[in-house]
XYZ file of C-alpha atoms in Angstrom:
737
model
C -48.009 66.829 158.362
C -50.804 64.327 157.639
C -53.907 64.242 156.757
C -55.472 64.312 159.413
C -53.517 67.203 161.008
C -54.131 69.209 158.345
C -58.109 69.251 158.027
C -57.904 69.839 162.024
C -55.194 73.196 160.980
C -57.385 73.902 158.793
C -61.303 73.253 160.461
C -59.078 75.695 163.748
C -58.641 78.634 161.077
C -61.609 78.552 159.605
C -63.459 78.578 163.291
C -61.190 81.673 164.049
C -62.759 83.542 161.326
C -66.299 82.081 162.514
C -68.095 84.727 164.326
C -69.773 82.199 166.618
C -66.512 81.194 167.699
C -65.410 84.463 167.891
C -68.436 85.294 170.095
C -67.500 82.539 172.325
C -64.018 83.149 172.333
C -64.316 87.037 173.295
C -67.001 88.774 174.678
C -65.905 92.282 174.073
C -68.148 93.576 171.009
C -68.282 96.977 169.700
C -69.944 100.155 171.034
C -73.735 100.065 169.720
C -73.161 96.379 168.339
C -76.461 95.617 170.479
C -78.314 99.429 168.351
C -77.634 98.387 165.495
C -80.277 94.948 165.891
C -82.576 97.627 166.333
C -82.014 99.878 163.845
C -81.780 96.747 161.182
C -85.441 95.827 162.712
C -86.659 98.537 162.030
C -85.133 99.399 158.189
C -86.940 95.822 157.975
C -90.484 96.673 159.459
C -90.358 99.847 157.263
C -89.624 98.596 154.016
C -92.422 95.759 154.543
C -94.592 98.426 155.992
C -94.898 100.787 152.894
C -96.318 97.863 150.342
C -99.226 97.295 152.603
C -101.145 100.488 151.934
C -101.524 102.408 148.763
C -98.326 104.336 147.372
C -100.322 105.585 144.112
C -101.707 108.404 146.416
C -97.911 109.733 147.713
C -98.322 113.038 146.070
C -101.390 113.399 148.976
C -98.608 112.855 151.829
C -100.154 109.358 152.803
C -96.424 108.107 152.529
C -95.255 110.835 154.779
C -95.267 108.794 158.034
C -93.059 106.571 156.977
C -90.697 109.287 155.607
C -91.128 110.920 159.726
C -89.510 107.221 160.397
C -86.521 106.801 158.231
C -85.298 110.309 158.882
C -85.846 109.197 163.268
C -84.111 105.787 162.404
C -80.877 108.467 160.396
C -81.380 110.362 163.688
C -80.539 107.213 165.728
C -77.962 104.893 164.057
C -76.122 108.514 163.748
C -76.366 109.120 167.314
C -74.815 105.771 168.059
C -72.691 106.676 165.836
C -70.744 110.040 167.731
C -70.436 107.725 171.030
C -68.158 105.573 168.774
C -64.453 105.971 169.141
C -64.556 106.140 165.280
C -67.070 106.592 162.502
C -67.558 103.576 160.031
C -69.598 104.968 156.973
C -70.338 102.288 154.110
C -70.073 104.776 151.658
C -68.819 104.728 147.504
C -69.155 106.347 143.999
C -72.989 104.317 143.601
C -73.548 106.223 147.412
C -72.525 109.954 146.363
C -74.448 109.415 143.023
C -77.146 108.632 145.057
C -76.918 111.690 147.290
C -76.078 114.055 144.302
C -79.771 112.841 142.507
C -81.536 112.918 145.609
C -79.712 116.208 145.783
C -81.123 117.968 142.308
C -84.786 116.335 143.144
C -84.319 118.063 146.234
C -83.730 121.665 144.234
C -86.296 120.845 141.742
C -89.587 120.560 144.247
C -88.308 123.538 145.746
C -88.382 125.214 142.585
C -91.844 123.526 141.674
C -92.996 124.196 145.097
C -92.782 128.107 143.616
C -93.379 127.817 140.463
C -96.691 124.971 140.294
C -98.991 123.066 142.541
C -96.631 123.733 145.722
C -98.500 120.819 147.827
C -97.439 117.908 145.420
C -93.978 118.886 145.124
C -93.062 119.423 148.642
C -94.855 116.008 149.478
C -93.011 114.130 145.999
C -89.971 115.658 147.438
C -90.092 114.692 150.878
C -90.713 111.038 149.136
C -87.734 111.389 147.180
C -85.530 111.711 150.223
C -87.200 108.608 152.173
C -85.972 106.366 149.609
C -82.778 107.915 149.582
C -82.492 107.324 153.533
C -83.964 103.990 153.167
C -81.045 102.953 151.163
C -78.027 104.388 152.945
C -79.681 102.835 155.873
C -80.100 99.880 154.463
C -76.216 100.283 153.136
C -75.274 100.926 156.727
C -77.282 98.180 158.499
C -77.459 95.396 156.630
C -73.873 93.870 157.068
C -73.897 90.521 156.481
C -74.831 88.085 153.634
C -77.135 86.229 156.091
C -78.848 90.075 157.399
C -79.020 90.134 153.410
C -80.765 86.433 152.341
C -82.842 87.466 155.752
C -84.337 90.583 154.385
C -84.601 89.734 150.638
C -86.394 86.746 152.614
C -88.661 88.634 154.707
C -89.682 90.811 150.727
C -90.610 87.679 149.086
C -92.616 87.058 151.919
C -94.796 90.217 151.390
C -94.882 89.005 148.235
C -96.464 86.136 149.142
C -98.364 87.764 151.327
C -99.697 90.407 148.963
C -100.278 87.510 146.317
C -102.464 85.829 148.789
C -104.380 88.391 149.546
C -104.765 89.433 145.826
C -105.899 85.528 145.436
C -108.934 85.828 148.245
C -109.904 89.311 146.682
C -109.745 87.154 143.864
C -111.642 84.605 144.306
C -114.507 86.307 147.016
C -114.190 90.180 147.601
C -114.513 91.175 143.866
C -117.668 88.433 143.133
C -118.864 89.698 146.532
C -118.661 93.537 145.415
C -119.983 92.724 141.688
C -123.197 90.575 143.223
C -124.148 93.701 145.658
C -123.941 96.272 142.962
C -126.351 94.408 141.108
C -128.627 93.956 143.763
C -128.415 97.334 144.770
C -126.382 99.966 142.500
C -127.088 103.547 144.742
C -126.500 101.587 147.839
C -122.950 100.445 145.998
C -121.905 104.096 145.389
C -122.869 105.029 148.506
C -120.918 102.408 150.277
C -117.841 103.409 148.104
C -118.015 106.718 148.237
C -119.718 107.789 145.029
C -121.826 110.562 145.257
C -123.081 109.208 141.466
C -126.348 108.363 140.646
C -126.676 105.116 138.938
C -126.849 105.239 134.823
C -124.430 108.432 134.938
C -121.542 108.394 133.095
C -119.532 108.355 136.887
C -121.439 105.368 137.306
C -120.746 103.566 134.504
C -116.542 104.026 134.952
C -117.630 102.854 138.369
C -119.315 99.331 136.891
C -116.187 99.209 134.264
C -114.096 99.367 137.181
C -115.776 97.037 138.941
C -116.065 94.373 136.292
C -112.209 94.046 136.306
C -111.083 90.832 137.304
C -107.094 91.936 138.175
C -106.167 91.837 141.436
C -105.096 94.951 143.163
C -103.872 93.787 146.420
C -102.713 96.708 148.569
C -101.868 99.123 145.163
C -104.340 101.233 143.567
C -103.249 99.877 140.199
C -102.432 96.588 139.059
C -99.563 97.820 137.041
C -97.799 98.218 140.597
C -99.113 94.685 142.183
C -96.796 93.044 139.163
C -94.086 95.486 140.252
C -94.071 94.300 143.320
C -93.978 90.513 142.817
C -92.324 89.831 139.540
C -88.813 91.172 140.871
C -88.933 89.114 143.864
C -90.593 86.313 141.975
C -87.763 86.166 140.115
C -85.490 86.643 142.880
C -87.094 83.584 144.699
C -86.836 81.413 141.683
C -83.097 82.090 141.160
C -82.675 81.893 145.165
C -83.916 77.607 144.060
C -80.857 77.639 140.831
C -77.855 79.693 142.853
C -78.619 80.047 146.674
C -80.692 77.889 148.098
C -78.832 74.150 149.633
C -80.515 70.493 149.747
C -83.849 69.488 148.510
C -86.072 69.838 150.616
C -84.863 74.254 151.158
C -85.785 74.120 147.088
C -89.332 72.470 147.350
C -90.136 74.357 150.156
C -89.190 77.846 148.273
C -91.068 76.431 144.669
C -94.005 75.765 146.801
C -93.518 79.597 147.854
C -93.385 80.618 144.094
C -96.855 79.370 142.750
C -98.924 82.172 144.161
C -96.783 84.787 143.707
C -96.337 83.495 139.565
C -100.109 82.471 139.986
C -101.029 85.946 141.231
C -98.460 87.600 138.895
C -100.200 86.414 136.330
C -103.546 87.611 137.003
C -102.326 90.973 137.112
C -102.210 90.946 132.984
C -99.399 93.500 133.019
C -97.544 92.419 130.286
C -94.810 94.565 131.228
C -93.942 92.633 134.219
C -94.308 89.908 131.794
C -91.924 90.468 129.597
C -89.641 91.065 132.573
C -89.902 88.399 134.130
C -89.511 86.214 130.796
C -86.325 87.947 130.607
C -84.913 87.767 134.207
C -85.774 83.996 133.880
C -83.470 83.736 130.393
C -80.436 86.189 132.664
C -80.462 83.295 135.457
C -80.102 81.061 132.972
C -77.436 82.306 131.569
C -75.500 82.466 135.135
C -76.623 79.480 135.737
C -74.107 78.158 133.655
C -71.551 80.025 133.200
C -71.167 80.721 137.040
C -71.238 77.168 138.254
C -67.601 76.684 136.463
C -67.554 73.201 135.030
C -70.173 71.816 138.336
C -72.815 70.084 137.106
C -75.774 72.637 136.171
C -79.172 72.162 138.205
C -81.114 71.403 134.819
C -84.285 69.855 136.935
C -84.603 72.331 139.220
C -84.380 75.025 136.133
C -87.094 72.988 135.085
C -89.100 73.169 138.024
C -88.501 76.256 138.166
C -90.269 76.444 134.445
C -93.075 75.190 136.009
C -93.600 76.844 138.221
C -94.545 79.751 135.436
C -96.624 77.778 133.221
C -98.389 76.604 136.582
C -98.849 80.677 137.718
C -99.975 80.788 133.467
C -102.467 78.289 133.743
C -104.111 78.358 137.232
C -104.928 82.057 136.042
C -105.934 80.569 132.352
C -108.512 77.759 134.041
C -109.881 80.757 136.714
C -110.847 83.286 133.862
C -108.548 85.611 135.095
C -106.483 85.731 131.345
C -107.797 86.102 128.397
C -107.254 86.813 123.997
C -107.288 90.867 124.883
C -104.270 90.249 126.977
C -102.862 89.422 123.482
C -105.028 91.539 121.420
C -105.061 94.792 123.136
C -100.979 94.853 123.281
C -100.683 96.678 120.131
C -102.790 98.827 120.968
C -101.319 99.658 124.783
C -98.134 100.045 122.765
C -99.416 102.655 121.555
C -101.135 104.709 123.505
C -97.338 104.406 125.879
C -95.909 105.488 122.317
C -98.326 108.873 123.136
C -97.215 109.716 126.403
C -93.587 109.463 125.799
C -93.940 111.429 122.524
C -95.811 114.631 124.854
C -92.717 113.756 126.905
C -90.450 113.942 124.726
C -91.944 117.302 124.112
C -92.383 118.359 127.459
C -88.741 117.856 128.706
C -87.844 119.725 125.580
C -89.326 122.806 126.910
C -88.242 122.047 130.770
C -84.725 119.744 130.369
C -82.818 121.383 133.166
C -85.258 121.348 136.658
C -88.374 119.448 134.743
C -91.956 120.512 135.454
C -91.544 119.198 138.756
C -92.100 116.680 141.405
C -95.518 115.220 141.562
C -97.036 118.068 138.781
C -96.423 116.153 136.391
C -100.105 115.454 135.209
C -100.754 119.438 135.307
C -97.726 119.668 132.849
C -98.989 116.481 131.137
C -102.258 118.210 129.134
C -100.402 121.055 127.796
C -99.130 118.817 125.446
C -100.996 115.591 125.134
C -101.950 114.773 121.720
C -105.454 115.026 120.867
C -105.746 111.182 119.971
C -103.895 110.349 123.346
C -106.601 108.096 125.750
C -106.246 109.985 128.764
C -104.727 112.378 131.524
C -102.133 109.992 133.075
C -100.170 110.644 136.573
C -96.587 109.701 135.054
C -95.270 108.956 131.299
C -94.857 105.075 131.645
C -91.511 105.286 132.184
C -88.542 105.772 134.401
C -86.509 107.274 132.997
C -88.978 109.773 131.176
C -90.516 109.863 134.498
C -87.575 111.515 136.672
C -86.266 113.115 133.439
C -89.926 114.861 133.216
C -90.110 115.747 136.774
C -87.064 116.420 138.157
C -84.801 117.582 134.695
C -82.314 116.104 132.360
C -79.545 116.219 134.707
C -81.282 114.230 136.838
C -81.802 110.863 134.187
C -78.487 111.236 133.866
C -77.965 111.074 137.813
C -79.999 107.932 137.973
C -78.551 105.760 135.042
C -75.197 107.287 136.538
C -76.963 105.804 139.581
C -77.554 102.027 137.842
C -75.019 101.792 135.526
C -72.485 101.936 138.807
C -74.864 99.623 140.586
C -74.275 97.343 137.934
C -70.833 97.911 137.272
C -69.765 97.054 141.322
C -71.781 93.720 140.306
C -69.846 92.946 137.472
C -66.660 93.856 138.731
C -66.820 91.648 141.877
C -68.179 88.747 139.733
C -65.092 87.383 138.673
C -64.974 86.728 142.929
C -66.321 83.898 144.844
C -70.401 84.995 144.432
C -70.529 84.644 148.730
C -68.248 84.570 151.498
C -69.590 81.366 152.257
C -68.153 79.700 149.721
C -64.655 80.416 150.369
C -65.184 79.000 153.738
C -66.582 82.244 155.987
C -69.504 83.450 156.958
C -69.125 86.951 155.408
C -69.491 89.246 159.122
C -67.240 91.156 160.105
C -65.170 89.866 163.139
C -67.120 90.584 166.068
C -70.300 90.820 164.402
C -73.161 90.279 165.460
C -75.796 88.606 163.293
C -78.563 90.483 163.482
C -80.578 87.536 160.681
C -83.168 87.105 162.907
C -83.499 90.454 164.083
C -84.806 91.176 160.575
C -87.422 88.487 160.153
C -88.311 89.845 163.627
C -88.734 93.379 161.827
C -90.816 92.101 158.970
C -93.557 90.969 161.857
C -93.808 94.241 162.959
C -93.664 96.120 159.170
C -97.158 93.760 158.846
C -98.202 95.645 162.214
C -96.941 98.553 161.415
C -99.184 99.365 157.875
C -102.115 99.083 159.942
C -102.111 101.927 161.704
C -99.971 103.952 158.892
C -103.073 102.765 156.404
C -105.483 104.388 158.731
C -103.593 107.656 158.667
C -103.513 107.273 154.337
C -106.625 108.929 152.454
C -107.246 105.337 151.465
C -106.608 102.900 153.653
C -106.852 98.942 153.000
C -109.313 96.211 154.097
C -107.778 94.642 157.628
C -108.170 91.037 155.686
C -104.693 92.367 153.452
C -103.436 91.635 157.670
C -105.544 89.336 158.305
C -104.451 86.819 155.025
C -101.024 88.123 153.715
C -99.542 87.971 157.577
C -100.176 84.502 157.543
C -99.459 83.080 154.308
C -95.852 85.894 154.990
C -95.035 83.159 158.072
C -95.606 80.458 156.096
C -93.276 81.778 153.426
C -90.368 82.987 156.008
C -90.458 79.473 157.783
C -90.446 77.812 154.817
C -87.098 79.871 153.289
C -85.664 80.374 156.683
C -82.842 76.992 155.830
C -81.898 79.252 153.257
C -81.814 82.511 155.475
C -80.093 80.063 158.192
C -77.600 78.012 155.465
C -78.200 79.567 152.257
C -75.468 81.262 149.653
C -76.283 84.653 148.267
C -74.821 85.061 144.258
C -73.847 88.333 143.970
C -75.630 88.726 140.186
C -79.408 87.879 142.798
C -79.975 91.270 143.393
C -79.083 92.624 140.645
C -81.393 90.351 138.248
C -83.917 91.465 140.288
C -82.993 94.887 139.803
C -83.609 94.194 135.828
C -86.714 93.105 135.994
C -88.324 95.897 138.086
C -86.110 98.588 135.916
C -87.532 95.931 132.513
C -90.581 96.690 133.657
C -90.663 99.925 135.090
C -89.477 100.707 130.992
C -93.638 100.546 130.052
C -95.052 101.317 133.523
C -93.521 103.723 135.137
C -94.453 103.859 139.351
C -90.821 105.299 140.130
C -92.164 107.837 141.994
C -94.521 105.158 144.232
C -92.442 103.779 147.309
C -93.766 100.305 147.846
C -92.824 99.648 143.747
C -89.696 101.307 144.219
C -88.251 100.524 147.218
C -87.545 97.123 145.878
C -84.855 98.625 143.691
C -83.445 100.564 146.756
C -83.093 97.458 148.918
C -81.806 95.145 146.316
C -79.018 97.480 145.453
C -77.757 97.907 148.834
C -77.794 93.564 149.730
C -75.912 93.720 146.373
C -72.953 96.684 147.114
C -72.895 94.207 150.635
C -68.623 93.548 151.599
C -67.654 96.779 150.518
C -65.149 98.145 153.099
C -66.244 100.607 154.857
C -64.143 103.604 155.456
C -63.568 105.552 158.402
C -64.762 109.711 159.046
C -63.688 111.477 161.517
C -65.841 111.602 164.448
C -66.878 115.638 163.251
C -68.453 114.541 159.569
C -71.008 112.509 162.214
C -71.906 115.325 164.002
C -71.636 116.878 161.430
C -75.124 114.304 159.808
C -76.448 114.841 163.732
C -77.160 117.906 162.825
C -78.285 117.683 159.488
C -80.436 114.843 159.921
C -82.180 117.445 163.126
C -82.749 119.814 160.589
C -84.744 117.521 157.930
C -86.750 116.133 160.809
C -87.846 119.903 162.377
C -88.601 120.639 158.810
C -90.289 117.596 157.764
C -92.741 117.775 160.394
C -93.122 121.511 160.584
C -93.902 121.769 156.001
C -95.260 118.504 155.965
C -96.191 115.720 158.211
C -98.132 118.323 160.911
C -99.694 120.250 158.198
C -101.419 117.175 156.191
C -102.509 115.582 158.563
C -104.118 118.905 160.408
C -105.375 119.297 157.144
C -106.909 116.073 156.269
C -108.361 115.405 158.493
C -110.483 118.552 159.205
C -111.311 117.802 155.486
C -112.392 114.893 156.527
C -114.677 115.857 159.214
C -115.764 118.892 157.153
C -116.962 115.912 154.226
C -118.810 114.051 157.211
C -119.983 117.364 158.329
C -121.586 118.584 154.884
C -123.024 114.757 154.514
C -124.655 115.466 157.832
C -126.659 118.574 156.553
C -124.634 120.823 158.978
C -122.830 123.874 156.334
C -121.818 125.498 159.183
C -119.618 123.040 160.886
C -117.797 122.353 157.577
C -117.064 125.438 156.388
C -115.265 125.621 159.734
C -113.808 122.348 159.479
C -112.579 123.425 155.854
C -111.354 126.654 157.407
C -109.324 124.538 159.730
C -108.160 122.341 156.939
C -106.412 125.759 154.846
C -104.857 127.113 158.004
C -103.757 123.772 158.730
C -102.313 123.314 154.710
C -100.844 126.933 153.225
C -99.600 124.840 150.453
C -102.786 122.673 150.115
C -105.734 123.751 146.659
C -108.160 120.758 148.839
C -109.987 123.242 151.153
C -110.127 126.457 149.913
C -111.516 123.982 146.680
C -114.101 122.434 148.563
C -115.108 125.614 150.754
C -115.239 126.897 147.613
C -118.384 125.110 146.378
C -119.586 124.321 149.598
C -119.801 127.960 149.279
C -121.208 128.430 145.816
C -124.051 126.429 146.723
C -124.742 128.078 150.147
C -125.281 131.114 148.332
C -127.505 129.248 145.500
C -129.890 128.735 148.314
C -129.846 131.658 150.594
C -128.287 134.525 147.788
C -126.506 135.894 151.361
C -124.026 138.670 149.611
C -121.153 137.748 152.289
C -121.225 133.448 150.816
C -120.898 134.984 147.229
C -117.677 136.804 148.355
C -116.733 133.839 150.212
C -116.785 131.512 146.796
C -114.938 134.095 145.432
C -111.903 133.797 147.877
C -111.911 130.409 148.207
C -111.968 129.953 144.488
C -109.108 132.682 143.661
C -107.046 130.410 146.400
C -107.865 126.972 145.094
C -106.653 128.360 141.569
C -103.384 129.705 142.914
C -102.258 126.262 144.586
C -102.540 124.563 141.554
C -101.344 127.620 138.784
C -101.206 124.751 136.545
C -104.586 122.634 136.366
C -106.226 122.405 133.489
C -109.404 121.021 135.341
C -108.754 123.310 138.135
C -109.554 126.790 135.919
C -112.194 124.717 134.297
C -114.116 124.370 137.625
C -113.532 127.538 138.323
C -114.867 128.586 134.310
C -117.858 126.381 135.273
C -118.476 127.661 138.854
C -118.574 131.947 137.387
C -120.881 130.484 134.908
C -123.266 129.605 137.059
C -123.335 132.673 139.256
C -123.399 134.551 135.970
C -126.809 132.888 135.403
C -128.083 133.763 137.995
C -127.528 137.479 138.938
C -126.324 138.330 135.581
C -124.112 140.608 136.759
C -120.914 140.875 133.407
C -118.032 140.527 135.864
C -118.644 137.163 136.512
C -119.305 136.099 132.807
C -115.880 137.423 131.965
C -114.000 135.515 135.545
C -115.832 132.589 133.531
C -114.121 133.214 130.020
C -110.754 134.308 131.688
C -110.529 130.636 133.443
C -111.434 128.944 130.578
C -109.510 130.323 128.446
C -106.444 129.508 131.542
C -107.756 125.974 130.767
C -107.513 126.246 126.900
C -103.756 127.229 127.265
C -103.065 124.587 129.759
C -105.109 121.181 128.120
C -104.718 122.635 124.247
C -106.372 119.551 123.054
C -109.414 119.668 125.278
C -112.238 119.566 122.869
C -114.440 120.064 126.379
C -112.452 123.332 126.984
C -112.739 125.003 123.999
C -116.221 124.540 124.094
C -117.024 125.935 127.689
C -115.040 128.911 126.456
C -117.003 128.761 123.139
C -120.533 128.901 125.563
C -118.895 131.571 127.701
C -117.950 133.779 124.825
C -121.594 133.596 123.457
C -122.471 134.875 126.686
C -120.229 138.125 126.575
C -120.670 138.604 123.189
C -118.336 137.988 121.297
C -119.586 136.087 118.246
C -115.944 135.771 116.153
C -114.965 133.863 119.338
C -117.449 131.998 120.122
C -117.526 130.095 116.211
C -113.185 129.931 116.144
C -113.928 128.482 119.818
C -116.756 125.954 118.922
C -115.297 124.927 115.117
C -111.927 123.660 117.450
C -113.753 121.962 120.199
C -115.567 120.108 117.193
C -112.708 119.119 115.005
C -110.932 118.134 118.239
C -114.377 116.075 118.916
C -113.855 114.020 115.515
C -110.683 113.675 116.201
C -110.498 111.498 119.324
C -110.961 108.041 119.623
C -112.290 107.584 122.709
C -116.120 107.498 123.398
C -114.766 109.410 127.009
C -113.556 112.443 125.397
C -115.992 112.795 123.114
C -118.346 115.943 123.705
C -121.228 114.950 125.330
C -124.177 114.812 122.450
C -126.444 117.709 124.523
C -123.370 119.775 124.027
C -122.178 118.945 120.838
C -125.443 120.232 119.079
C -125.446 123.033 121.085
C -122.374 124.717 119.210
C -123.486 122.947 115.820
C -126.735 124.923 116.378
C -124.713 128.411 117.488
C -122.490 128.767 114.355
C -125.200 127.222 111.944
C -127.220 130.677 113.535
C -123.809 132.875 113.143
C -124.190 135.465 110.213
């Protein structure tokens, strides 16, 4: 056979395997192919939408609308599955480990709903179910390597959009807010919904936060923003080194990387810096060993390194970096060691199911060291976080998931890094490619984030869309060559996962869907190419029934009660500000009735009724206060703060009516607060004063001495006792016989 004829034969063979050729030759496509395109768009939209409004308040239920949408997508996918002659399921042992992890986490959440604070436990349980569904749906619907590149490009574009908004925030919004506060502090506090007067400790905390220069974008914490930016920056740089063809496409990709690198540097997240550095080294090693004797693209590796240096330089020149980033590193690590020491003790006391999802901050105070800095909401370490909230078995299952993923990537390392490298497109026969549906879904996600953000407790600024969306669209345009004709090396998603996990080793936030969504998506993309299993149709019917059950349960147990309660709470607070206490009381009762698991409506009602009783002296108001206070602490039984506030309230009642029973209620509440927060000088001090009121001098002396001892131990000014309270305790001890 001649050389020309042999080439023609090879070309015809490739065309027979090409989906475009297949589409031209045969119009017969698998049933449901068009439905998969729309579902794929929905998957991309939800992955994009979630980081666009704050995810740190997941315990409040802000992410429940997204969870409902994930369940709806799963139901629609299953409806399509039962209409096909056979149900093809991409499900391996990594997927089985994810299901086991979510199941164990759900068990921990159910138990915590009965033994701890129920509403945070239920909300976080549904968040984890949503994250598990996001992984499984991405596994089923992102089938081709072009679709994998598309969804990664969309998430990189989101990183560019968030970085753009973060830079706008740093250069425009933050200076404007500082100038407004300097001109009229009281008005600035009112606009920020802070009900404190200038000069108070709370106002000082607001000032400190206002003076901070780290961008937040759509997140509540700078570490969360850094946790999103770092892995996608390294994935983008990895695409330049390993996956993008053509100089123009590489230059465009590096152009996208610049704002992300600058914003990442401005966050001052040390853990993200370390993770990015490790990721860059891994990229270099992968490029070296993956070329197989080919020329290593040194100039592009150097260009990628220059991007990181430029980011550092711009952040330094702009004043976003200072000496404290380096000098305070040891102190920051010391704080984390304190968190981890306390968390290990917590895990030892709750080894099987943990303290419960959403209940870490309540449980932490029981183990907090006297010299520790704050009452953290998570231990700043992903493994301790999941072990403390769902038990050691959950931590083991999570390690099994991660280990299984890396094993799968490693076992395929000897194969071509992408189907394109072997002369194929990576698509299944007659499989329609949905890459541009993914891109369209990214745009839908930006728009979807606006109404979803309005439903949350902290709606983001519209500037996040007005600034971020154009930047993201430009990034997708610049990455279009990679989407259309690039490569997706198997190591690239794995490096992104590694970068994120290294960051989360010192930052935590595995329970924040806006951050951890990156983990689940990268793992799903990294597992593209596995063979589908044929499952019985009866299994599809069973899965559909279970999906419908989840949808109904989520709606009734979480979505509807939380949204209805939050709406009534907002109306109650507006009524209270407008001087309409009767309307505020009515709305608070409606909020409590709408969500029987929430403590917040009862706590607000107790405070409102206490103020009403102090103003009018009505017996009914006092009775309602006591009932509401009892309900609030019943629904937050492990919250030291709730018991401390309850003690303060009962002491206020006693000082007005001098009923000994109210003083005894105050003592009981303070004792519970001390039990839940034994190393709080403030709790011991309040208990000491309550003991003095009921005439127990020995108990007063013991509690006062412990309060003063803890006051001396803590090096943190904000944890010191107020000067007046300290002097009162000292006078009481001096006067004791």
